[in-house]
Coordinates of C-alpha atoms and ligand atoms in Angstrom, one line a residue:
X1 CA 76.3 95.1 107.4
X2 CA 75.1 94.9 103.5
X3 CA 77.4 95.5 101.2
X4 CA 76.6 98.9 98.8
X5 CA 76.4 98.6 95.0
X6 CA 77.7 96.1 93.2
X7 CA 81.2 96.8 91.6
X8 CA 83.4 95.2 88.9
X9 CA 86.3 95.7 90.2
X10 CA 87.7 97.4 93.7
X11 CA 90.7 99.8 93.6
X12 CA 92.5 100.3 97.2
X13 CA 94.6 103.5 96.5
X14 CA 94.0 106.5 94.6
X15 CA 97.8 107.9 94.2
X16 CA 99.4 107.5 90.5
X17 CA 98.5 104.0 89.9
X18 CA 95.3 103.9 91.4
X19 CA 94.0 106.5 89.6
X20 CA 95.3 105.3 85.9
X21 CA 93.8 101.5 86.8
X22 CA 90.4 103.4 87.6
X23 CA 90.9 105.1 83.6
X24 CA 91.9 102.1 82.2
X25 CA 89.5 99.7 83.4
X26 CA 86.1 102.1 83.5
X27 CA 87.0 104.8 80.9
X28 CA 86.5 105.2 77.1
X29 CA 89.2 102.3 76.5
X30 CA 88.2 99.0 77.2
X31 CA 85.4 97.6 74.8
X32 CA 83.1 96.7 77.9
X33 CA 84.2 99.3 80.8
X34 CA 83.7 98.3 84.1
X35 CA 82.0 99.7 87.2
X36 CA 84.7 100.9 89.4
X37 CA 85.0 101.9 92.8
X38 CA 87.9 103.9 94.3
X39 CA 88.8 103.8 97.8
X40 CA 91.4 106.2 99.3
X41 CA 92.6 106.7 102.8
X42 CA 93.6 110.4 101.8
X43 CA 91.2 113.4 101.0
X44 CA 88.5 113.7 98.3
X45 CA 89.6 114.3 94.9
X46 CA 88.1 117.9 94.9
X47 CA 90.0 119.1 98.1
X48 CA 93.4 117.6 97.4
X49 CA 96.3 119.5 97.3
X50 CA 98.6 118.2 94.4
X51 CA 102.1 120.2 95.1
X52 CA 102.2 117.8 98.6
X53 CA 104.8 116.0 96.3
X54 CA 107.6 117.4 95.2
X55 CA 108.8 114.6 93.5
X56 CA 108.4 114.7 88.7
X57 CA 108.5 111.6 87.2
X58 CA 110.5 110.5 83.7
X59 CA 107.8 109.1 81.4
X60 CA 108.8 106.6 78.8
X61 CA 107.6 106.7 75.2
X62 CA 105.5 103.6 75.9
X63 CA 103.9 105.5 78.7
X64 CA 103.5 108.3 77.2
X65 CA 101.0 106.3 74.8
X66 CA 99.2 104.7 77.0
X67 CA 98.5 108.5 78.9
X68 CA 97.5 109.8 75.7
X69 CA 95.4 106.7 74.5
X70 CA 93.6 107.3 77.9
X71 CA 93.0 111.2 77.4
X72 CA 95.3 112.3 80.3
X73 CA 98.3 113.1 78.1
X74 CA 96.5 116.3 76.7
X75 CA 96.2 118.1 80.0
X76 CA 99.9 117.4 80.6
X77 CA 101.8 117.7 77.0
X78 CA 102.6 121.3 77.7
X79 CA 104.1 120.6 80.9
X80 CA 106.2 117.8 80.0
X81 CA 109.8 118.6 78.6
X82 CA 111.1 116.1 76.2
X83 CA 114.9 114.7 77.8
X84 CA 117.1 116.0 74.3
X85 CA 120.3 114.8 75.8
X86 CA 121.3 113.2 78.7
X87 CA 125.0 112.8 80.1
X88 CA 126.5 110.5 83.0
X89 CA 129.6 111.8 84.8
X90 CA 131.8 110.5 87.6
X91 CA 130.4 112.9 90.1
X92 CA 133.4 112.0 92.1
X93 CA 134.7 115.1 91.0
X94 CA 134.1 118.6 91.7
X95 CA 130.5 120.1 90.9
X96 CA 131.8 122.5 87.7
X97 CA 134.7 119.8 86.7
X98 CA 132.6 116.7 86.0
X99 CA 133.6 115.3 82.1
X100 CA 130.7 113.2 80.6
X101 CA 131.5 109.6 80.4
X102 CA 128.4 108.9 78.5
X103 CA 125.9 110.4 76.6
X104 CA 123.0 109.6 74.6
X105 CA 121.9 112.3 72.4
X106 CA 117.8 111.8 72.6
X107 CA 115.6 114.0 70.3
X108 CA 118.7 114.4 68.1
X109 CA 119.9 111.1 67.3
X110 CA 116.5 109.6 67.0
X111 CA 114.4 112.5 65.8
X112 CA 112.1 111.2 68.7
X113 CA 112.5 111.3 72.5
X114 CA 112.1 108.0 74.6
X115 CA 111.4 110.1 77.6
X116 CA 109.7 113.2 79.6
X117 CA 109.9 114.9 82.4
X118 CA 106.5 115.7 84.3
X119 CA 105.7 116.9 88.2
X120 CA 104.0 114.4 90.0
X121 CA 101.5 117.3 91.0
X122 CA 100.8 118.3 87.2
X123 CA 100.2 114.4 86.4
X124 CA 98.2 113.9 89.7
X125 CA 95.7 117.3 88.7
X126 CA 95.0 115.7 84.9
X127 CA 94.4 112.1 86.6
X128 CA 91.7 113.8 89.1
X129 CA 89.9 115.8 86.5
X130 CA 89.4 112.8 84.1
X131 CA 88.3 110.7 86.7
X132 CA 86.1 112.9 87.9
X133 CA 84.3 113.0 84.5
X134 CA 84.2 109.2 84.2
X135 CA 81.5 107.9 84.9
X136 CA 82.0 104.3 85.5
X137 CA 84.4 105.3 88.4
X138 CA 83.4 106.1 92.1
X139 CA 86.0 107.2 94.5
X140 CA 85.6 107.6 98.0
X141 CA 88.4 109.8 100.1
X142 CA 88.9 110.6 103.7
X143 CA 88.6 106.5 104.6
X144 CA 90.9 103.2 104.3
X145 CA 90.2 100.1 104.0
X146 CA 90.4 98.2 106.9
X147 CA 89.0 94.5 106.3
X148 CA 89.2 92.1 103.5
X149 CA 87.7 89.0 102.6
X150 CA 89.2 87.3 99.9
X151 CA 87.7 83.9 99.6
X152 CA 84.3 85.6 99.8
X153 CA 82.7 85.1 96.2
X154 CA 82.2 88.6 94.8
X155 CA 85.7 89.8 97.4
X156 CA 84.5 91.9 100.4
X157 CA 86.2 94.9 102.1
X158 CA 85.1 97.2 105.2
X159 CA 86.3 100.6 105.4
X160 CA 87.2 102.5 108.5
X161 CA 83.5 105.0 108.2
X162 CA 81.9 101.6 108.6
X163 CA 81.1 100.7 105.4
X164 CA 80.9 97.8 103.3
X165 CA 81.6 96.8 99.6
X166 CA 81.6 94.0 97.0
X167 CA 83.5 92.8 94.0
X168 CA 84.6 90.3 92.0
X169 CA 88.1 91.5 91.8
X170 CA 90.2 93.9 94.5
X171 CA 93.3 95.9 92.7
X172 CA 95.4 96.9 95.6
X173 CA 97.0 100.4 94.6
X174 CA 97.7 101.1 98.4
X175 CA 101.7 101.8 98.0
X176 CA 104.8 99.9 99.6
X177 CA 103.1 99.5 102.9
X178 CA 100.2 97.3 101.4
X179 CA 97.3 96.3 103.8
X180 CA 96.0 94.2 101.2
X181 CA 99.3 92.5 100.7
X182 CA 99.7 92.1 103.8
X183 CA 96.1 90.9 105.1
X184 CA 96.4 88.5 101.7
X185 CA 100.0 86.6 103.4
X186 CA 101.7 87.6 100.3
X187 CA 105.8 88.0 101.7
X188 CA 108.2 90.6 99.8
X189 CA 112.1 89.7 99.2
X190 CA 113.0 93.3 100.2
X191 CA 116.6 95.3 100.9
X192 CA 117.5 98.6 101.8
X193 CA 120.2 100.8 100.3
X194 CA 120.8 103.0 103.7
X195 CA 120.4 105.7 101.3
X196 CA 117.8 108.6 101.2
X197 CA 116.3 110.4 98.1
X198 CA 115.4 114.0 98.2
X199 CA 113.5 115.2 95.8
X200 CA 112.2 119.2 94.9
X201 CA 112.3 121.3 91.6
X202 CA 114.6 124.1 91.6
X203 CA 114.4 127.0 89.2
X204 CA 117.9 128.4 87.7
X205 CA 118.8 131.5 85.8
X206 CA 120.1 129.7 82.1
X207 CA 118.2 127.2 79.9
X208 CA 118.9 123.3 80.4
X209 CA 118.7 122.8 77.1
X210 CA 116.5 119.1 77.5
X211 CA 119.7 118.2 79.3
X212 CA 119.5 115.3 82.4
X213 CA 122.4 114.8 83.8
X214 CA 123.2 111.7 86.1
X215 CA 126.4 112.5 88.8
X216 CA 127.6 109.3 90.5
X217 CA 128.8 110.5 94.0
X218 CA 129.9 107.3 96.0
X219 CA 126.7 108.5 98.5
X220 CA 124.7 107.8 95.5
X221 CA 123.2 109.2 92.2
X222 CA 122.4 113.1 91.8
X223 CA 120.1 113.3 89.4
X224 CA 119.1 117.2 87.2
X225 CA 116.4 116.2 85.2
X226 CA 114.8 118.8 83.0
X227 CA 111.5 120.3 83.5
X228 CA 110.0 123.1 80.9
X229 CA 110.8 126.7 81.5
X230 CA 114.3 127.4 83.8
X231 CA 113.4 124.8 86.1
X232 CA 114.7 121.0 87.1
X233 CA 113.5 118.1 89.1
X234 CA 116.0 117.2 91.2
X235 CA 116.5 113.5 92.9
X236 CA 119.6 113.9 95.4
X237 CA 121.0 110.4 97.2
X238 CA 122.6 110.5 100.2
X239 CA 123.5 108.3 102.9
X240 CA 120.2 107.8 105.2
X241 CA 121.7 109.6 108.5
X242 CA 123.2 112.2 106.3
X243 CA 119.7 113.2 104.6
X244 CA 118.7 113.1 108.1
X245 CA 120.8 115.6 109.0
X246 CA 120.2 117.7 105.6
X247 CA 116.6 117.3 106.4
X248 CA 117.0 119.1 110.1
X249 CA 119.0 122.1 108.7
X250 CA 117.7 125.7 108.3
X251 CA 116.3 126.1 104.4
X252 CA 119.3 128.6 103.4
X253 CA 121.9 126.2 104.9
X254 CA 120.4 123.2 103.0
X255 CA 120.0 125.5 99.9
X256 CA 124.1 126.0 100.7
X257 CA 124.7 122.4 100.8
X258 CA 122.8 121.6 97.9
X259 CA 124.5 124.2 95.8
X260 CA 127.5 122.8 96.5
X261 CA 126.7 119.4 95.1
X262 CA 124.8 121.2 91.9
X263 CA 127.4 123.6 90.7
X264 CA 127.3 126.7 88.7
X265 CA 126.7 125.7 85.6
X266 CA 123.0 126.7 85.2
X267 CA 123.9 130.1 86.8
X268 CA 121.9 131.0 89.8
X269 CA 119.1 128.5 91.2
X270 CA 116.5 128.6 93.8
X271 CA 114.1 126.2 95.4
X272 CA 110.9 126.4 93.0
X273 CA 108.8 123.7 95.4
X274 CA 108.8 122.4 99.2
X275 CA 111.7 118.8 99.5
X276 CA 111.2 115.9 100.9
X277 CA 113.1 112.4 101.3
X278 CA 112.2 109.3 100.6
X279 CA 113.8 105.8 102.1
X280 CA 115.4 103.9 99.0
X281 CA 114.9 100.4 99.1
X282 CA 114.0 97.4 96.5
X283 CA 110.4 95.6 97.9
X284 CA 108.8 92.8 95.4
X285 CA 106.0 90.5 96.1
X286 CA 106.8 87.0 95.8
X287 CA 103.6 86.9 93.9
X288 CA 101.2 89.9 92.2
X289 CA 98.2 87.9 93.0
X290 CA 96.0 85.9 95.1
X291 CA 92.6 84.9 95.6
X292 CA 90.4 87.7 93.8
X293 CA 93.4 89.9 94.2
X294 CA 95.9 91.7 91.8
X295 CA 98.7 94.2 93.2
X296 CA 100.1 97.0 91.1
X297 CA 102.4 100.0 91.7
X298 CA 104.3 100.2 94.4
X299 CA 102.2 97.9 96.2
X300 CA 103.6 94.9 94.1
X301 CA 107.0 96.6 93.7
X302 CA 109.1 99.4 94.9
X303 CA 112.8 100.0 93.1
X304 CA 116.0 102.4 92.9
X305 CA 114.5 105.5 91.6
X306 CA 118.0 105.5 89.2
X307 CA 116.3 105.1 86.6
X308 CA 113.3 107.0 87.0
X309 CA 111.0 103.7 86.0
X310 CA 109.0 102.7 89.3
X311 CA 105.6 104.6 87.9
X312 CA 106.4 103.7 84.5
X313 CA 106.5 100.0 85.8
X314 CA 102.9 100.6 87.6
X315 CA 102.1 101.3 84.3
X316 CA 102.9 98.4 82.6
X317 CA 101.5 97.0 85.5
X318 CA 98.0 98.4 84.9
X319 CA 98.8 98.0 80.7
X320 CA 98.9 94.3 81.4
X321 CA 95.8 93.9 83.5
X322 CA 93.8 95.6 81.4
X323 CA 94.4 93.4 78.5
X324 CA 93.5 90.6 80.8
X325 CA 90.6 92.3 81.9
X326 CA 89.7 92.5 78.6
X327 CA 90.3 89.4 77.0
X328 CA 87.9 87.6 79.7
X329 CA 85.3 90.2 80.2
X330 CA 84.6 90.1 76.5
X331 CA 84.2 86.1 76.9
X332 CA 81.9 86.2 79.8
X333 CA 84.6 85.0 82.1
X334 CA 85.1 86.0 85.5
X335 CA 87.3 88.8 85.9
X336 CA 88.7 88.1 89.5
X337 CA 89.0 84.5 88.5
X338 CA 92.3 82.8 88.6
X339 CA 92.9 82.0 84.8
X340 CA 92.6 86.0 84.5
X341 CA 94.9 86.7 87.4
X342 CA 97.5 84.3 86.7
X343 CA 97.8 86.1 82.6
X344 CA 98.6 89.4 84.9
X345 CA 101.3 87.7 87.0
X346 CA 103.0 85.7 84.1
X347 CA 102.9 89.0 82.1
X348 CA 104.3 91.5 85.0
X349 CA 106.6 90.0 87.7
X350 CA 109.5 88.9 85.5
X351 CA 109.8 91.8 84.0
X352 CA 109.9 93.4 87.0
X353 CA 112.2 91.4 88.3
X354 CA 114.5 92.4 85.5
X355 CA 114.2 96.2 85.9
X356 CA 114.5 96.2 89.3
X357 CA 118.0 93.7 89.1
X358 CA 119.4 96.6 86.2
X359 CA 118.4 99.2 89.0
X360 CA 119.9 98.0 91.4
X361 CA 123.3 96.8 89.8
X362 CA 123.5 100.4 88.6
X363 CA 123.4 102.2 91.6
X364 CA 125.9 99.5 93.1
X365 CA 128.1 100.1 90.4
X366 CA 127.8 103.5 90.7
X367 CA 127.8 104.2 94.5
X368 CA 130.9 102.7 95.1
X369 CA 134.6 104.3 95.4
X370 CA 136.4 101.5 95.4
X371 CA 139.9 102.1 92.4
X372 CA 139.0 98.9 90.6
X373 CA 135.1 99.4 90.4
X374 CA 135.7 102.7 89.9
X375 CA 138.0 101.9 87.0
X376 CA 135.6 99.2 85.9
X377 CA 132.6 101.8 85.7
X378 CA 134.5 104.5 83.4
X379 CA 135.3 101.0 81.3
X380 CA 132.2 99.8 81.0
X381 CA 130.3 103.4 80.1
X382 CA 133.0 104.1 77.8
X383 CA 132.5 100.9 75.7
X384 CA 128.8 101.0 76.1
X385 CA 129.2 105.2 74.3
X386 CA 131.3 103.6 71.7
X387 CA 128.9 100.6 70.9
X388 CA 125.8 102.2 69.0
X389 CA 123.6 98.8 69.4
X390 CA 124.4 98.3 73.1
X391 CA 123.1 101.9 73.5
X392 CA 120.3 101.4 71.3
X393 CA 119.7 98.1 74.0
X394 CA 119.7 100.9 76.9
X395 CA 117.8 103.1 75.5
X396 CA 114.9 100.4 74.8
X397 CA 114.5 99.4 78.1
X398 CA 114.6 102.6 79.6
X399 CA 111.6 103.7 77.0
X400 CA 109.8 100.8 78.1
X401 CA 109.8 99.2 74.8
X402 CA 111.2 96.1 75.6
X403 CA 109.8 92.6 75.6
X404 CA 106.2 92.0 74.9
X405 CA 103.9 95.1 74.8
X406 CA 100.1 95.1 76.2
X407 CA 97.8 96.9 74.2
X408 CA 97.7 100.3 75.6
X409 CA 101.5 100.7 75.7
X410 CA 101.0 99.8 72.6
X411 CA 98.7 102.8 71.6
X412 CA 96.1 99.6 70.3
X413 CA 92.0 99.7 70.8
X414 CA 91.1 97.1 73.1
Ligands
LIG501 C1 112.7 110.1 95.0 C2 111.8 109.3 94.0 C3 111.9 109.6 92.7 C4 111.1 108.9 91.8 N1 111.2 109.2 90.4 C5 110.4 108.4 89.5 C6 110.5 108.7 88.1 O1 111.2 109.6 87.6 N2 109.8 107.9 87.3 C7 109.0 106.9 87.7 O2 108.4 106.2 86.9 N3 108.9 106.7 89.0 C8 109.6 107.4 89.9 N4 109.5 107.1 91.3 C9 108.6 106.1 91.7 C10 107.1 106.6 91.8 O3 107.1 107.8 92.5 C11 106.2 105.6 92.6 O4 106.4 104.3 92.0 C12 104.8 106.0 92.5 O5 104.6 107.3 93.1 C13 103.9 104.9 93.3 O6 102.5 105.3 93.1 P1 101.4 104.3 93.8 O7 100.1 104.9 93.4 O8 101.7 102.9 93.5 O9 101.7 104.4 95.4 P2 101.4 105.6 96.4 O10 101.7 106.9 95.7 O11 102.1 105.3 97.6 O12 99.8 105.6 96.6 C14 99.2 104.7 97.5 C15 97.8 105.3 97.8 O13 97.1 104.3 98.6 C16 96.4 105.0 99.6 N5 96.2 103.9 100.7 C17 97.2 103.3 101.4 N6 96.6 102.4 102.3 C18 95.2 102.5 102.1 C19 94.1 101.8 102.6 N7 94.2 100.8 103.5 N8 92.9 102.1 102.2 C20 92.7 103.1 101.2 N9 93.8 103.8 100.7 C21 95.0 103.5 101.1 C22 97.3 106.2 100.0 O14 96.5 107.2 100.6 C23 97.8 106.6 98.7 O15 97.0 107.5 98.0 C24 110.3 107.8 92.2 C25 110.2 107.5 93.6 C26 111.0 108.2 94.5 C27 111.0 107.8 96.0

């Protein structure tokens, strides 16, 4: 079998982070794009049907800029609401008696958000349309990739139509189940919260105001995150076997039980969108690369969606690479060389491993009843209200502005 066309660069996945990889590496940004080819096991961009997820996404500043320095953020600005406010309340109480414990006025305080809220369907529709007018990128639907062969020199993969193609450098963008990591012996220190995430948007009958609110239920964080118009993204934990069972019920009965744990306070509220649960766990490769190969999104990490960071991390992820990319395209080097990879996995997996610790320790915190962590946790979030530069410490990491800052989070030419 010959392989087809020659390619720069190989991208397994087109969900979120594939997609953005593709517009990094072969659009208008860097200085020499390269020729990219996209290969997705689901349909072809022109027949996809977006509103499949149901999940939105919180985008930090930092991504924010790097969206709009790759001409996506302009097809979603109007359908991104700015986060104005956003409390945390011991959600052990009743749904209409839950005090804040801690707020951080956003947009107010700062005269700046740090963060948006945008559906994943209305950032997946601007991702397909720029992609389809790029010109460096190819993208093939309706077939995985089955084989690999690393130590070949360009990288070689086989797809399940039969077909065969060639590159210096495979980005696997093929989500937590990765062939690629897997067919590459890369290992993942993985654990699983025995909780469930169920995400939908809900419509309600008064304004939000920019208002996310965080409960802490000891099953695990409710999260109301605003989306523009009436409407709100909601991420609901529960106990795996208990979504399950929410899962199962007839739509008005779930509606009931979900009502319950929302409250009143936004007057009435119906389902706006289809829900679905996820399985929470944290995954991370024990290394982001190997011969030719460089993992991003969820295929190098998967984290408590507490915090609403795991695409933003895929975005640093890509942010990185690119600037490596760069740097040794520019000089004639080998892209899928290891002097390129190893830059990407010095730049990415601690900080990864720092996010997904702070995730993690929050929903622990948060998810349990005990009296003294309970007592702890009002303590702590307290202190932390009271304490303008521990917040201001927060509030960095959780815009993504934090530590050392690639190039396109950075809003920089390449
Ligand atoms: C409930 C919940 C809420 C979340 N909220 C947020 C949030 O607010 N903010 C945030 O930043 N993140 C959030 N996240 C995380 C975020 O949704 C994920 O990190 C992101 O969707 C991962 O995208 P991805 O492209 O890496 O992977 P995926 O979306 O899994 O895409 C993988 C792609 O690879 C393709 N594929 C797989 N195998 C192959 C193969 N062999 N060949 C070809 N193609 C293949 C699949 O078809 C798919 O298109 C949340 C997650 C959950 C569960």
């Amino acid at each position: 079998m010959n392989s087809q066309q020659p390619y720069d660069v190989i991208i397994i996945g087109g969900g979120l982070a594939g997609l953005t990889c593709g517009l990094a590496l072969s659009g208008d940004y860097l200085s020499i794009p390269l020729k990219t080819l996209i290969v997705d096991a689901g349909p072809e961009l022109r027949s996809r049907s977006v509103s499949a997820d149901p999940r939105g996404s919180a985008i930090t500043k930092s991504s924010r800029t790097m969206l709009q320095t790759l001409g996506v953020w302009e097809a979603v600005a109007d359908q991104a609401q700015a986060f104005e406010n956003i409390i945390v309340t011991d959600g052990r109480n009743a749904a209409d008696t839950r005090p804040a414990l801690l707020s951080f006025l956003e947009a107010g305080e700062t005269g700046a958000a740090s963060a948006w809220m945008v559906e994943n369907a209305t950032l997946l529709r601007a991702l397909i349309a720029k992609v389809q007018q790029t010109d460096q990128i190819t993208f093939i639907g309706n077939t995985a990739v089955e084989t690999f062969d690393f130590n070949a020199s360009p990288a070689r993969v086989t797809t399940t139509d039969g077909r065969a193609f060639s590159a210096p450098l495979i980005v696997a963008a093929d989500g937590r189940n990765s062939k690629a990591r897997h067919v590459a012996g890369i290992d993942t220190v993985r654990w699983d919260y025995d909780q469930s995430g169920i995400a939908m948007t809900v419509e309600h009958e008064l304004p939000h105001h920019g208002r996310a609110e965080e409960h802490f239920r000891k099953a695990g964080p409710f999260a109301i995150l605003p989306l523009t118009g009436n409407r709100s993204s909601i991420v609901w934990t529960e106990q795996t076997k208990d979504a399950e069972q929410l899962m199962q019920l007839p739509e008005h009965e779930f509606l009931d039980q979900f009502k319950s744990r929302f409250g009143t306070h936004l007057g009435e509220v119906k389902l706006a969108t289809g829900y679905a649960a996820w399985p929470l766990s944290v995954q991370i490769a024990k290394t982001f690369i190997g011969q030719r190969l460089a993992l991003i999104g969820d295929a190098a990490h998967v984290i408590h969606p507490i915090a609403g960071l795991g695409f933003n991390l895929g975005l640093r992820d890509i942010a990185a690479l690119s600037d490596c990319l760069g740097d040794h395209v520019r000089r004639g080097l080998d892209p899928g060389g290891q002097s390129c990879l190893k830059a990407y996995e010095a730049w990415r997996r601690a900080d990864t491993i720092m996010v997904a610790a702070a995730c993690d320790g929050l929903n622990r915190l948060f998810s349990n009843a005990a009296l003294p962590v309970a007592t702890l946790r009002q303590a702590g979030l307290k202190l932390v209200d009271r304490l303008p530069p521990l917040k201001a410490f927060f509030m960095d990491q959780a815009a993504g502005m934090a530590g050392r800052q690639p190039r396109l989070l950075r809003g920089e030419p390449d």
